C-alpha positions as semicolon CSV with decimal commas, in nm:
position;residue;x (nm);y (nm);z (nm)
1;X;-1,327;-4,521;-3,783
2;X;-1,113;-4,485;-3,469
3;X;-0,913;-4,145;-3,450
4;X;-0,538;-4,231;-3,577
5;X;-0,229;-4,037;-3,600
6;X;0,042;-4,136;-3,816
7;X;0,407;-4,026;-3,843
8;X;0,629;-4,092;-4,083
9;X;0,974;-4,003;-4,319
10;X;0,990;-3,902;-4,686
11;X;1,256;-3,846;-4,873
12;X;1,265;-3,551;-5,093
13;X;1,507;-3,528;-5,453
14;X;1,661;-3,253;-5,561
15;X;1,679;-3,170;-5,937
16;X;1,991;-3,056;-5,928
17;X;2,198;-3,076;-5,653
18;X;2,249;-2,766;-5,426
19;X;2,582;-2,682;-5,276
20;X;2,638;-2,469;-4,997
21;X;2,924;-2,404;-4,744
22;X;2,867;-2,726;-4,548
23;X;2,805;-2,951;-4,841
24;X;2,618;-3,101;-5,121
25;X;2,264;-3,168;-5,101
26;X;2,112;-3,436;-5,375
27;X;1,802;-3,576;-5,111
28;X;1,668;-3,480;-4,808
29;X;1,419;-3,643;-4,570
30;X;1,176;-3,467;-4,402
31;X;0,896;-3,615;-4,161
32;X;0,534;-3,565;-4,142
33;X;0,248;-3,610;-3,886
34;X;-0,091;-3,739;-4,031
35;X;-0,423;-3,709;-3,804
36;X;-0,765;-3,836;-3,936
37;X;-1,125;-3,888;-3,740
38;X;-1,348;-3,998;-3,971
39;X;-1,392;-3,704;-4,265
40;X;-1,164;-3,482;-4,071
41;X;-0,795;-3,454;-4,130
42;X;-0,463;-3,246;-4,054
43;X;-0,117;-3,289;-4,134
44;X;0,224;-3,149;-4,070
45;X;0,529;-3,126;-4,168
46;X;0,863;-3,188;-3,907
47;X;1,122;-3,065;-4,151
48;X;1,420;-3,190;-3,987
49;X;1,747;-3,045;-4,106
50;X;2,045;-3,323;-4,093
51;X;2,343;-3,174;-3,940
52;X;2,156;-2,845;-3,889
53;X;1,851;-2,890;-3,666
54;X;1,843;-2,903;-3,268
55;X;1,667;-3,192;-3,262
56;X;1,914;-3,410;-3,560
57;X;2,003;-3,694;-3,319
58;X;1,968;-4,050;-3,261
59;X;1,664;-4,112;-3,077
60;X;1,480;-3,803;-3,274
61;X;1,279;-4,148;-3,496
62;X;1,166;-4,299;-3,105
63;X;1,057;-3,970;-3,020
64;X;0,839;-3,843;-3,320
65;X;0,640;-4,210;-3,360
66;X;0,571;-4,172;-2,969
67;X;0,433;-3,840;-3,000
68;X;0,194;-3,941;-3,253
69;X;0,101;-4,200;-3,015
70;X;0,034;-3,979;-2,718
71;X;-0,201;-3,754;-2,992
72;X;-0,368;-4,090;-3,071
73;X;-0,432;-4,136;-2,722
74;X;-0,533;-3,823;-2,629
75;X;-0,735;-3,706;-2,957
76;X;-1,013;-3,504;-2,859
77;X;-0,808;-3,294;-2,564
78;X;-0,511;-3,229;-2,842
79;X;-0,753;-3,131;-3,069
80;X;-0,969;-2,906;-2,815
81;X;-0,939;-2,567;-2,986
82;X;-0,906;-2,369;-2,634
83;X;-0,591;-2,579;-2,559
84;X;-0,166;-2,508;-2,677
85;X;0,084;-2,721;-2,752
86;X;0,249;-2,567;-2,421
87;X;-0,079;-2,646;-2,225
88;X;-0,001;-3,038;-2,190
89;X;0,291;-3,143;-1,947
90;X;0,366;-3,441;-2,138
91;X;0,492;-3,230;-2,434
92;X;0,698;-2,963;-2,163
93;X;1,027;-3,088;-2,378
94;X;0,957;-3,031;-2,723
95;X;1,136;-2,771;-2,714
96;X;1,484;-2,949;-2,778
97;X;1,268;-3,117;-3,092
98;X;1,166;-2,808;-3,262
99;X;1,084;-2,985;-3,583
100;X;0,829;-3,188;-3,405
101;X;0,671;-2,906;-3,204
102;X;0,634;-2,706;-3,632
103;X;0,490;-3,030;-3,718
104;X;0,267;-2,993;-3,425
105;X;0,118;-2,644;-3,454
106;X;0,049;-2,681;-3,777
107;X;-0,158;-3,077;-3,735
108;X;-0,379;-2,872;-3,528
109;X;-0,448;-2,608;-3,682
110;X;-0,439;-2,802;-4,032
111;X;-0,750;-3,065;-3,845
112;X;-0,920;-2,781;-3,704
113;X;-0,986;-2,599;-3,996
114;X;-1,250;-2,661;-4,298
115;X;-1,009;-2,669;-4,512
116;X;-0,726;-2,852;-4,398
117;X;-0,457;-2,672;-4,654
118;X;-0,599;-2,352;-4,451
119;X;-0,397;-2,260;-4,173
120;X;-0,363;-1,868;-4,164
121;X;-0,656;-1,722;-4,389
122;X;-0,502;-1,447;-4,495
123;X;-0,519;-1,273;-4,876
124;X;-0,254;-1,448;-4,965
125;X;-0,459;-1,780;-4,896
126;X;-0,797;-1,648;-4,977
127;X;-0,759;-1,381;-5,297
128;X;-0,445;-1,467;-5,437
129;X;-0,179;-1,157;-5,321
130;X;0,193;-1,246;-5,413
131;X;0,461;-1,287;-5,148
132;X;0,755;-1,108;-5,244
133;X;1,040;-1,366;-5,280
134;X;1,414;-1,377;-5,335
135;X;1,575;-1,585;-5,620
136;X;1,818;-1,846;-5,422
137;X;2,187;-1,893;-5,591
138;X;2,354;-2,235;-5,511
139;X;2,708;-2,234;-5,454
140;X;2,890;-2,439;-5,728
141;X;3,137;-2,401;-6,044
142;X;3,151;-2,056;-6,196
143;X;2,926;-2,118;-6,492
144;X;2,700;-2,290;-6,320
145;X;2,614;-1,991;-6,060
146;X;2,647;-1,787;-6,393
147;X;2,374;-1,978;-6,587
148;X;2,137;-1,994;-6,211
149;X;2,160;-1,607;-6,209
150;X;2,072;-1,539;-6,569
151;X;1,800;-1,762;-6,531
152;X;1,680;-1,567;-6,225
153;X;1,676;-1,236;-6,346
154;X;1,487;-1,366;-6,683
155;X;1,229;-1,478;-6,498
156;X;1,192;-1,126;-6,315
157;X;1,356;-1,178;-6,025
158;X;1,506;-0,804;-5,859
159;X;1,629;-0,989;-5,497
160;X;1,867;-1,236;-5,511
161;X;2,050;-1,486;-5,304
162;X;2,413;-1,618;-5,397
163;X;2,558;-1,873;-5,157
164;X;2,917;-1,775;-5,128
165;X;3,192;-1,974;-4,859
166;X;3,270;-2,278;-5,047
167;X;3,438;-2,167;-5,351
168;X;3,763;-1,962;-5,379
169;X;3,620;-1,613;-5,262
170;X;3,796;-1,410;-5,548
171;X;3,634;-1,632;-5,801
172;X;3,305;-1,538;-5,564
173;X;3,372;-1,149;-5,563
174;X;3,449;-1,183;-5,983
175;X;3,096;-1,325;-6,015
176;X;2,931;-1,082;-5,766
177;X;3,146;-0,766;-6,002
178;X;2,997;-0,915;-6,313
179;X;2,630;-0,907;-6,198
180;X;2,660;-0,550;-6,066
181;X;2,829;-0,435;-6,391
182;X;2,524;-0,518;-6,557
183;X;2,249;-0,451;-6,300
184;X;2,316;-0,133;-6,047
185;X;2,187;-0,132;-5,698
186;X;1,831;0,066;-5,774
187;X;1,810;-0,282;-6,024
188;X;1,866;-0,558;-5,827
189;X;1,948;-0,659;-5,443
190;X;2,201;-0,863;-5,376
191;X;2,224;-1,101;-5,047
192;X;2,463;-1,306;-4,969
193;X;2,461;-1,625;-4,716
194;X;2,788;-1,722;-4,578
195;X;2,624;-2,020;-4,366
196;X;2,916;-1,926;-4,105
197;X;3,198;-1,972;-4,379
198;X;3,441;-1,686;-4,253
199;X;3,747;-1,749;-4,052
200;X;3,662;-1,503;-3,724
201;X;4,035;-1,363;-3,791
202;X;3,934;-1,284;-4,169
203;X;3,602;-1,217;-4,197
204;X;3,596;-0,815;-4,167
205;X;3,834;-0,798;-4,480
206;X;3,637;-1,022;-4,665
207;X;3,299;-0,796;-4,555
208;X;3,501;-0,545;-4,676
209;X;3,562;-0,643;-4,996
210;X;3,203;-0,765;-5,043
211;X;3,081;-0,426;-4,955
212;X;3,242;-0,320;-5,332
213;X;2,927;-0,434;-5,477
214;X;2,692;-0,314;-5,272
215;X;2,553;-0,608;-5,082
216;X;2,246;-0,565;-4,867
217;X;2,333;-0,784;-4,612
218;X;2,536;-1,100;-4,533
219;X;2,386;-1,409;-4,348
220;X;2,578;-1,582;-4,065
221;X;2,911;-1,471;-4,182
222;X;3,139;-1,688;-3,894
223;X;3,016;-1,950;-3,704
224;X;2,750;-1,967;-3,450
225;X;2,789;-1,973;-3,040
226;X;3,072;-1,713;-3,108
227;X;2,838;-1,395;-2,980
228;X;3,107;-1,122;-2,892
229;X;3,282;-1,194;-3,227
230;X;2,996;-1,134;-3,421
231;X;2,911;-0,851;-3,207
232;X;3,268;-0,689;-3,268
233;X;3,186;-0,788;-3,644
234;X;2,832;-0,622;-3,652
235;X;3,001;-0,275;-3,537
236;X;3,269;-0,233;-3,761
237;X;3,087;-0,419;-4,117
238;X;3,024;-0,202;-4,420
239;X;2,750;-0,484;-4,492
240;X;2,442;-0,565;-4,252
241;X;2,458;-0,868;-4,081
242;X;2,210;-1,125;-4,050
243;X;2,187;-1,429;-3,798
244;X;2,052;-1,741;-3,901
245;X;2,195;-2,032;-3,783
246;X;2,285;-1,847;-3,473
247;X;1,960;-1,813;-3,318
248;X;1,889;-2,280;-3,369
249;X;2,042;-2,309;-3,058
250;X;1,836;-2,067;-2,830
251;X;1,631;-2,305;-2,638
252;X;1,453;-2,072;-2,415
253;X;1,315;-1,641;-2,442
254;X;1,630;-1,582;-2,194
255;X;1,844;-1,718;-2,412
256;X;1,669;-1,541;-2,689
257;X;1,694;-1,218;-2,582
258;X;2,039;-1,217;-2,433
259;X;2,182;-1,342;-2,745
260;X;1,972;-1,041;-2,968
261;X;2,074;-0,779;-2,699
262;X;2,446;-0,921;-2,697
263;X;2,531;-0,926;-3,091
264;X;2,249;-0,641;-3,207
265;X;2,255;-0,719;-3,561
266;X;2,062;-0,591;-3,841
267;X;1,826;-0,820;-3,931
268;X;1,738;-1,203;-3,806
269;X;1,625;-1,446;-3,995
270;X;1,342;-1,603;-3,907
271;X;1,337;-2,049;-4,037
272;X;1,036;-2,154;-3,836
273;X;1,131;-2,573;-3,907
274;X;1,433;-2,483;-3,694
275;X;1,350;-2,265;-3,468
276;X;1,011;-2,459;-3,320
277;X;0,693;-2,325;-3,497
278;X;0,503;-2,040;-3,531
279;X;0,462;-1,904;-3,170
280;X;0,829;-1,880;-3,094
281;X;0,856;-1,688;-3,453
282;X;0,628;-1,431;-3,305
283;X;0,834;-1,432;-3,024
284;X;1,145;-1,348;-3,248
285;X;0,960;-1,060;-3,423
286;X;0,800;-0,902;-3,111
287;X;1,149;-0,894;-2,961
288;X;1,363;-0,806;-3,305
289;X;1,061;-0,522;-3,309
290;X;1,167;-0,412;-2,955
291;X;1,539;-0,372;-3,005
292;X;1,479;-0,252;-3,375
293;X;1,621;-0,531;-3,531
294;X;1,492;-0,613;-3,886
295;X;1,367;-0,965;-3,994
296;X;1,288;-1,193;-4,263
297;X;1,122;-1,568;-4,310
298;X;1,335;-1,815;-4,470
299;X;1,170;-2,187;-4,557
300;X;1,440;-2,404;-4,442
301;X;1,406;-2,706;-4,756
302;X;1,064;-2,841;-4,632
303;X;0,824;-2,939;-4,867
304;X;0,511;-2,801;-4,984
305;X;0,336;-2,868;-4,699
306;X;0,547;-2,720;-4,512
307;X;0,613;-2,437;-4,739
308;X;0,220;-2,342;-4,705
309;X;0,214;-2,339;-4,366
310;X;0,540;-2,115;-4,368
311;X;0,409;-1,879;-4,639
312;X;0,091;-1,856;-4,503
313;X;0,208;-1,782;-4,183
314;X;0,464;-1,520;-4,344
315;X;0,129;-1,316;-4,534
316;X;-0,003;-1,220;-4,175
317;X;0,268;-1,021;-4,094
318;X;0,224;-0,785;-4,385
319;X;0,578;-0,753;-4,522
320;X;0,655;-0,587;-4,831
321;X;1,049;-0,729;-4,791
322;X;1,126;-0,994;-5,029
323;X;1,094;-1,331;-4,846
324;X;1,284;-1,634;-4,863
325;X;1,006;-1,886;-4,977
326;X;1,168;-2,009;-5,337
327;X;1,241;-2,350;-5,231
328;X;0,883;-2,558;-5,322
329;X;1,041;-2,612;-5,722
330;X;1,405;-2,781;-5,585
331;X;1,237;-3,101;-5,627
332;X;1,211;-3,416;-5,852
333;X;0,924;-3,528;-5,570
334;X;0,769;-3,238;-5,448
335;X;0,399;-3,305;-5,326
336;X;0,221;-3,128;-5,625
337;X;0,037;-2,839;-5,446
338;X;-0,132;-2,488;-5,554
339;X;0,229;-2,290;-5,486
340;X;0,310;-2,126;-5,796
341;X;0,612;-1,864;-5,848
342;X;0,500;-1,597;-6,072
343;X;0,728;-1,242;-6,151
344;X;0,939;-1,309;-5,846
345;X;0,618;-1,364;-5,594
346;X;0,469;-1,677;-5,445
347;X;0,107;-1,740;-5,513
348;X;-0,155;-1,949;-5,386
349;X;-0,347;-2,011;-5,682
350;X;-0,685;-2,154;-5,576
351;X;-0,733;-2,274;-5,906
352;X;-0,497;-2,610;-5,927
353;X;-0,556;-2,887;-5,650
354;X;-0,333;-3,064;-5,415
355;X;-0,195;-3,431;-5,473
356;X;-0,173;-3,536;-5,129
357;X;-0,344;-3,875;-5,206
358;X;-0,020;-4,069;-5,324
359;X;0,195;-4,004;-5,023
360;X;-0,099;-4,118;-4,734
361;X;-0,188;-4,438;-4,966
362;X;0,174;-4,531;-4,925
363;X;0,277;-4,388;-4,616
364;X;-0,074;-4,431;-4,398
365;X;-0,365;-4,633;-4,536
């Protein structure tokens, strides 16, 4: 058969839907890329993030269907293993579509391997080692966030993650008291994600108060693009800071490294669906490394597929720090895959199969 790339959208259900500081989420569509040449076969996922991602805007539908043309038409070069994303001029601007350039690194690497689900062959791929993970708190009504803690910790969760910013914050800070009342610090680690929440003028007493129940660290506390705020803020917070949606809008190293040497937090965190793939990640951490800035890897609500890539991707670099890869069993619709949450880790168990065949018969053949 003649070499064909498809791309297309799918929309993904939540079970229950998630709130954070910028909304409810009950679906959201992600976009894959779909190569096959005879027996051999890759896909990727282009998890774009509406109202979050670089790349969210209008023409973002034009340009993903016209890259899969220009890998139709250029197959076997795309697919030469000596070549990069960043060796082909016609692709120079994928770096304002950083969704499409993820969904890009890993269609190659997904074709070029045996096994297609394969992308980093690491133990976490081949023998079945855990990745530390955090237990992700939605933001909602009190006994809801109640009942998605308890439910957590039961299941042997020790690193959590409450979404706080939406809610009255003393009705926040009343929850946070009640979990550290019954589990100290040397128990369980708390995180919080603010997703830029915080008033600039009244952030530090809120960090403040938050530091009560000894947080680890705080995500994006105020909005992003405001650098020397956030600086000011990193220097005089009793809780580490983390940037997350900050760093979506670095286009470029320069911009990169001016905006990590500006604001110096304490850790970065690390969505590679946002940020553009797997290369610029390793940017982040070689840089983060050099100004001794810590780091995570957050899945940013892709699917499985996308979730592998991102976990398998995350084993290589040999962190013991709990991850943020709990997202695969949000759901209704997930594409059933071997991703399995076990005692607060993320396995690969090589045992159950993949049920990628639904999807392509609708979507591609």
């Amino acid at each position: 058969m003649k070499a064909q790339v498809t791309a297309f959208h799918y929309d993904l259900n939540f079970k229950t839907p998630g709130g954070t500081s910028r909304g409810v989420l009950a679906r959201k569509r992600t976009y894959f890329l779909y190569a096959q040449n005879n027996e051999n076969w890759g896909i990727g996922e282009c998890n774009l993030f509406q109202g979050l991602s670089f790349d969210d805007r209008p023409d973002f539908d034009e340009k993903i269907q016209s890259i899969a043309r220009w890998v139709e038409n250029h197959f076997e070069v795309f697919f030469e293993p000596s070549t990069t994303i960043n060796s082909f001029e016609e692709l120079s601007d994928l770096n304002q579509y950083p969704s499409i350039q993820f969904g890009l690194e890993q269609l190659k690497k997904s074709y070029l391997n045996q096994d297609s689900f394969c992308l980093f062959d690491t133990d976490f791929y081949s023998d079945e080692c855990g990745i530390p993970i955090n237990g992700l708190i939605w933001m909602g009504q009190r006994d809801f966030m109640t009942s998605q803690i308890e439910e957590k910790i039961q299941c042997g969760f020790r690193c959590l993650k409450m979404k706080i910013g939406a809610i009255d914050f003393d009705t926040e800070l009343s929850i946070l008291k009640n979990i550290r009342s019954k589990f100290p610090v040397d128990q369980l680690e708390l995180r919080v994600d603010a997703n830029g929440a915080f008033d600039q003028n009244t952030a530090l007493e809120k960090l403040k108060r938050l530091s009560d129940f000894n947080i680890h660290s705080i995500e994006q506390p105020i909005a992003a693009r405001q650098w020397y705020e956030m600086a000011e803020l990193v220097t005089k917070s009793p809780i580490k800071i983390a940037l997350d949606e900050e760093l979506i809008s670095l286009r470029n190293s320069d911009e990169m490294t001016s905006c990590l040497e500006t604001i110096k937090p304490d850790y970065i965190i690390l969505k590679p669906g946002l940020l553009g793939g797997f290369q610029i990640g390793d940017q982040y951490i070689e840089e983060a490394q050099n100004l001794e800035i810590g780091w995570w890897i957050t899945s940013a609500l892709e699917s499985n597929i996308g979730l592998n890539a991102i976990s398998q991707w995350t084993s290589s670099k040999n962190t013991k720090m709990p991850q943020g890869l709990g997202t695969g069993s949000l759901y209704s619709n997930n594409i059933e895959s071997p991703l399995q949450i076990e005692d607060s880790k993320l396995f690969y168990k090589k045992g159950l199969t993949w049920k990628l065949k639904p999807l392509l018969d609708h979507y591609v053949y």
